[in-house]
Amino acid sequence: MCSGLGEKKFKLTTFPVAKNYEPSMVVLQHIPVRSVCAHHLMPFYGEATVAYIPDERLCGLSKLSRIVDYFARRPQVQEELTSDITGFICEQLSPLGAGVLIKATHMCMAMRGVSHAGIMTTSSLKGVFLSDGTVRAEFTALAHAENLNKF
Ligand SMILES: [Zn+2]
């Protein structure tokens, strides 16, 4: 559950974009999130959508999942997990922007206190995801789209 703590921070393998590449959004949806709440040491789990718009470098798509795992496998606070992921992408890829949205259920909320299994949504937006309304709207629509696992 906490393997991310002992793991060395990894370096993303990146590739240069083609010369005639026009920046557009790269999105990975339905990434499983399995983590442990840092306050109560109880699980929280859900799904993440991770996106970025490359500037000069791309990374392998599966690496976006790997980044989520790396930061999730340790006691976490969902808000911080979300911004850890965009921070890492910005640091390693210097993209035009990045966005992460996580929806998760927290067992600490479902099993104690209000005993209500709500879904918590957190998002972190950087660069054009924050400053450009069109980009933000495209990302938000994709991140909230349901049932895309049909194939
Ligand atoms: Zn908690």
mmCIF file of C-alpha atoms and ligand atoms in Angstrom:
data_model
loop_
_atom_site.group_PDB
_atom_site.id
_atom_site.type_symbol
_atom_site.label_atom_id
_atom_site.label_comp_id
_atom_site.label_asym_id
_atom_site.label_seq_id
_atom_site.Cartn_x
_atom_site.Cartn_y
_atom_site.Cartn_z
ATOM 1 C CA MET A 1 0.000 0.000 0.000
ATOM 2 C CA CYS A 2 2.863 2.344 0.718
ATOM 3 C CA SER A 3 5.397 1.089 -1.829
ATOM 4 C CA GLY A 4 5.558 4.568 -3.382
ATOM 5 C CA LEU A 5 7.351 5.804 -0.270
ATOM 6 C CA GLY A 6 10.326 3.494 -0.705
ATOM 7 C CA GLU A 7 10.532 3.957 -4.446
ATOM 8 C CA LYS A 8 13.012 6.380 -5.882
ATOM 9 C CA LYS A 9 11.392 9.199 -7.807
ATOM 10 C CA PHE A 10 11.522 7.962 -11.367
ATOM 11 C CA LYS A 11 12.413 9.879 -14.458
ATOM 12 C CA LEU A 12 9.968 9.857 -17.334
ATOM 13 C CA THR A 13 11.210 8.585 -20.652
ATOM 14 C CA THR A 14 10.248 11.307 -23.098
ATOM 15 C CA PHE A 15 10.275 11.677 -26.860
ATOM 16 C CA PRO A 16 10.565 14.799 -28.979
ATOM 17 C CA VAL A 17 7.431 15.758 -30.904
ATOM 18 C CA ALA A 18 7.528 15.679 -34.707
ATOM 19 C CA LYS A 19 8.494 18.915 -36.419
ATOM 20 C CA ASN A 20 5.034 19.589 -37.843
ATOM 21 C CA TYR A 21 3.218 18.549 -34.649
ATOM 22 C CA GLU A 22 0.368 20.814 -33.665
ATOM 23 C CA PRO A 23 -0.109 20.784 -29.913
ATOM 24 C CA SER A 24 -3.252 18.911 -28.921
ATOM 25 C CA MET A 25 -4.513 17.231 -25.794
ATOM 26 C CA VAL A 26 -3.261 13.799 -24.731
ATOM 27 C CA VAL A 27 -5.707 12.223 -22.280
ATOM 28 C CA LEU A 28 -5.749 8.974 -20.318
ATOM 29 C CA GLN A 29 -9.057 8.188 -18.641
ATOM 30 C CA HIS A 30 -10.248 5.613 -16.122
ATOM 31 C CA ILE A 31 -6.921 5.238 -14.367
ATOM 32 C CA PRO A 32 -7.543 3.307 -11.148
ATOM 33 C CA VAL A 33 -6.618 5.190 -7.985
ATOM 34 C CA ARG A 34 -5.929 3.125 -4.841
ATOM 35 C CA SER A 35 -4.564 5.039 -1.922
ATOM 36 C CA VAL A 36 -4.622 5.453 1.828
ATOM 37 C CA CYS A 37 -5.926 8.546 3.568
ATOM 38 C CA ALA A 38 -3.079 10.196 5.454
ATOM 39 C CA HIS A 39 -5.381 11.349 8.265
ATOM 40 C CA HIS A 40 -7.156 8.092 9.091
ATOM 41 C CA LEU A 41 -4.978 5.463 7.369
ATOM 42 C CA MET A 42 -8.055 4.057 5.648
ATOM 43 C CA PRO A 43 -8.334 3.350 1.921
ATOM 44 C CA PHE A 44 -9.734 5.686 -0.641
ATOM 45 C CA TYR A 45 -10.206 4.597 -4.223
ATOM 46 C CA GLY A 46 -11.625 5.790 -7.488
ATOM 47 C CA GLU A 47 -10.519 6.942 -10.894
ATOM 48 C CA ALA A 48 -8.287 9.587 -12.365
ATOM 49 C CA THR A 49 -8.201 11.386 -15.678
ATOM 50 C CA VAL A 50 -4.760 12.695 -16.589
ATOM 51 C CA ALA A 51 -4.131 15.017 -19.516
ATOM 52 C CA TYR A 52 -1.474 17.297 -20.900
ATOM 53 C CA ILE A 53 -0.778 19.311 -24.021
ATOM 54 C CA PRO A 54 2.804 18.679 -25.119
ATOM 55 C CA ASP A 55 5.146 21.455 -26.025
ATOM 56 C CA GLU A 56 8.363 19.786 -27.162
ATOM 57 C CA ARG A 57 8.243 16.390 -25.449
ATOM 58 C CA LEU A 58 5.821 13.464 -25.246
ATOM 59 C CA CYS A 59 5.807 10.528 -22.836
ATOM 60 C CA GLY A 60 4.434 7.018 -23.216
ATOM 61 C CA LEU A 61 0.728 6.890 -22.396
ATOM 62 C CA SER A 62 1.148 4.115 -19.814
ATOM 63 C CA LYS A 63 3.534 6.392 -17.942
ATOM 64 C CA LEU A 64 0.564 8.563 -16.997
ATOM 65 C CA SER A 65 -0.849 5.570 -15.077
ATOM 66 C CA ARG A 66 2.511 4.937 -13.544
ATOM 67 C CA ILE A 67 2.685 8.499 -12.219
ATOM 68 C CA VAL A 68 -0.732 8.089 -10.567
ATOM 69 C CA ASP A 69 0.396 4.829 -8.931
ATOM 70 C CA TYR A 70 3.645 6.287 -7.753
ATOM 71 C CA PHE A 71 1.969 9.119 -5.867
ATOM 72 C CA ALA A 72 -1.043 7.052 -4.750
ATOM 73 C CA ARG A 73 0.946 4.266 -3.070
ATOM 74 C CA ARG A 74 1.584 6.161 0.134
ATOM 75 C CA PRO A 75 -0.557 7.855 2.741
ATOM 76 C CA GLN A 76 -2.136 10.711 0.804
ATOM 77 C CA VAL A 77 -4.581 13.552 0.881
ATOM 78 C CA GLN A 78 -6.632 13.497 -2.319
ATOM 79 C CA GLU A 79 -6.100 17.212 -2.999
ATOM 80 C CA GLU A 80 -2.335 16.796 -2.708
ATOM 81 C CA LEU A 81 -2.289 13.588 -4.753
ATOM 82 C CA THR A 82 -4.020 15.490 -7.554
ATOM 83 C CA SER A 83 -1.510 18.315 -7.580
ATOM 84 C CA ASP A 84 1.474 15.947 -7.079
ATOM 85 C CA ILE A 85 0.563 14.442 -10.453
ATOM 86 C CA THR A 86 0.265 17.714 -12.401
ATOM 87 C CA GLY A 87 3.419 18.972 -10.680
ATOM 88 C CA PHE A 88 5.370 15.912 -11.772
ATOM 89 C CA ILE A 89 4.143 16.155 -15.374
ATOM 90 C CA CYS A 90 5.049 19.848 -15.550
ATOM 91 C CA GLU A 91 8.461 19.221 -14.026
ATOM 92 C CA GLN A 92 9.357 16.342 -16.362
ATOM 93 C CA LEU A 93 7.684 17.296 -19.648
ATOM 94 C CA SER A 94 7.416 21.095 -19.549
ATOM 95 C CA PRO A 95 4.084 20.874 -21.380
ATOM 96 C CA LEU A 96 1.899 23.791 -22.431
ATOM 97 C CA GLY A 97 -0.397 22.643 -19.669
ATOM 98 C CA ALA A 98 -1.617 19.688 -17.633
ATOM 99 C CA GLY A 99 -4.817 18.678 -15.917
ATOM 100 C CA VAL A 100 -5.759 15.943 -13.468
ATOM 101 C CA LEU A 101 -9.192 15.127 -12.109
ATOM 102 C CA ILE A 102 -9.724 12.443 -9.462
ATOM 103 C CA LYS A 103 -13.025 11.097 -8.207
ATOM 104 C CA ALA A 104 -12.769 8.867 -5.167
ATOM 105 C CA THR A 105 -14.694 7.301 -2.310
ATOM 106 C CA HIS A 106 -13.112 7.516 1.118
ATOM 107 C CA MET A 107 -13.617 4.662 3.551
ATOM 108 C CA CYS A 108 -12.873 7.038 6.435
ATOM 109 C CA MET A 109 -16.027 8.902 5.450
ATOM 110 C CA ALA A 110 -18.083 5.811 4.587
ATOM 111 C CA MET A 111 -17.328 3.900 7.808
ATOM 112 C CA ARG A 112 -17.075 6.550 10.483
ATOM 113 C CA GLY A 113 -18.514 9.953 11.269
ATOM 114 C CA VAL A 114 -21.312 10.637 8.787
ATOM 115 C CA SER A 115 -21.144 7.043 7.384
ATOM 116 C CA HIS A 116 -21.883 8.396 3.965
ATOM 117 C CA ALA A 117 -20.099 7.099 0.870
ATOM 118 C CA GLY A 118 -19.827 10.369 -1.023
ATOM 119 C CA ILE A 119 -17.615 10.827 -4.028
ATOM 120 C CA MET A 120 -14.976 13.460 -3.685
ATOM 121 C CA THR A 121 -13.789 15.229 -6.816
ATOM 122 C CA THR A 122 -10.537 17.152 -6.938
ATOM 123 C CA SER A 123 -8.835 18.748 -9.880
ATOM 124 C CA SER A 124 -5.521 20.393 -10.546
ATOM 125 C CA LEU A 125 -4.980 22.527 -13.641
ATOM 126 C CA LYS A 126 -1.742 24.068 -14.862
ATOM 127 C CA GLY A 127 -0.741 26.283 -17.770
ATOM 128 C CA VAL A 128 -3.267 26.490 -20.625
ATOM 129 C CA PHE A 129 -5.634 24.184 -18.705
ATOM 130 C CA LEU A 130 -6.024 27.033 -16.277
ATOM 131 C CA SER A 131 -5.758 30.038 -18.571
ATOM 132 C CA ASP A 132 -7.627 28.859 -21.687
ATOM 133 C CA GLY A 133 -11.364 28.340 -21.210
ATOM 134 C CA THR A 134 -11.686 26.131 -24.322
ATOM 135 C CA VAL A 135 -8.979 23.754 -23.113
ATOM 136 C CA ARG A 136 -10.478 23.670 -19.656
ATOM 137 C CA ALA A 137 -13.950 22.891 -21.056
ATOM 138 C CA GLU A 138 -12.603 20.082 -23.271
ATOM 139 C CA PHE A 139 -10.733 18.538 -20.356
ATOM 140 C CA THR A 140 -13.677 18.824 -17.972
ATOM 141 C CA ALA A 141 -16.055 17.203 -20.476
ATOM 142 C CA LEU A 142 -13.646 14.287 -21.006
ATOM 143 C CA ALA A 143 -12.974 13.871 -17.318
ATOM 144 C CA HIS A 144 -16.674 13.665 -16.485
ATOM 145 C CA ALA A 145 -17.629 11.407 -19.418
ATOM 146 C CA GLU A 146 -18.841 8.037 -18.157
ATOM 147 C CA ASN A 147 -18.851 4.511 -19.586
ATOM 148 C CA LEU A 148 -16.126 4.881 -22.116
ATOM 149 C CA ASN A 149 -14.899 1.360 -21.365
ATOM 150 C CA LYS A 150 -16.998 -0.163 -24.106
ATOM 151 C CA PHE A 151 -14.187 -1.532 -26.219
HETATM 152 ZN ZN ZN B 1 -9.618 10.166 5.991
#
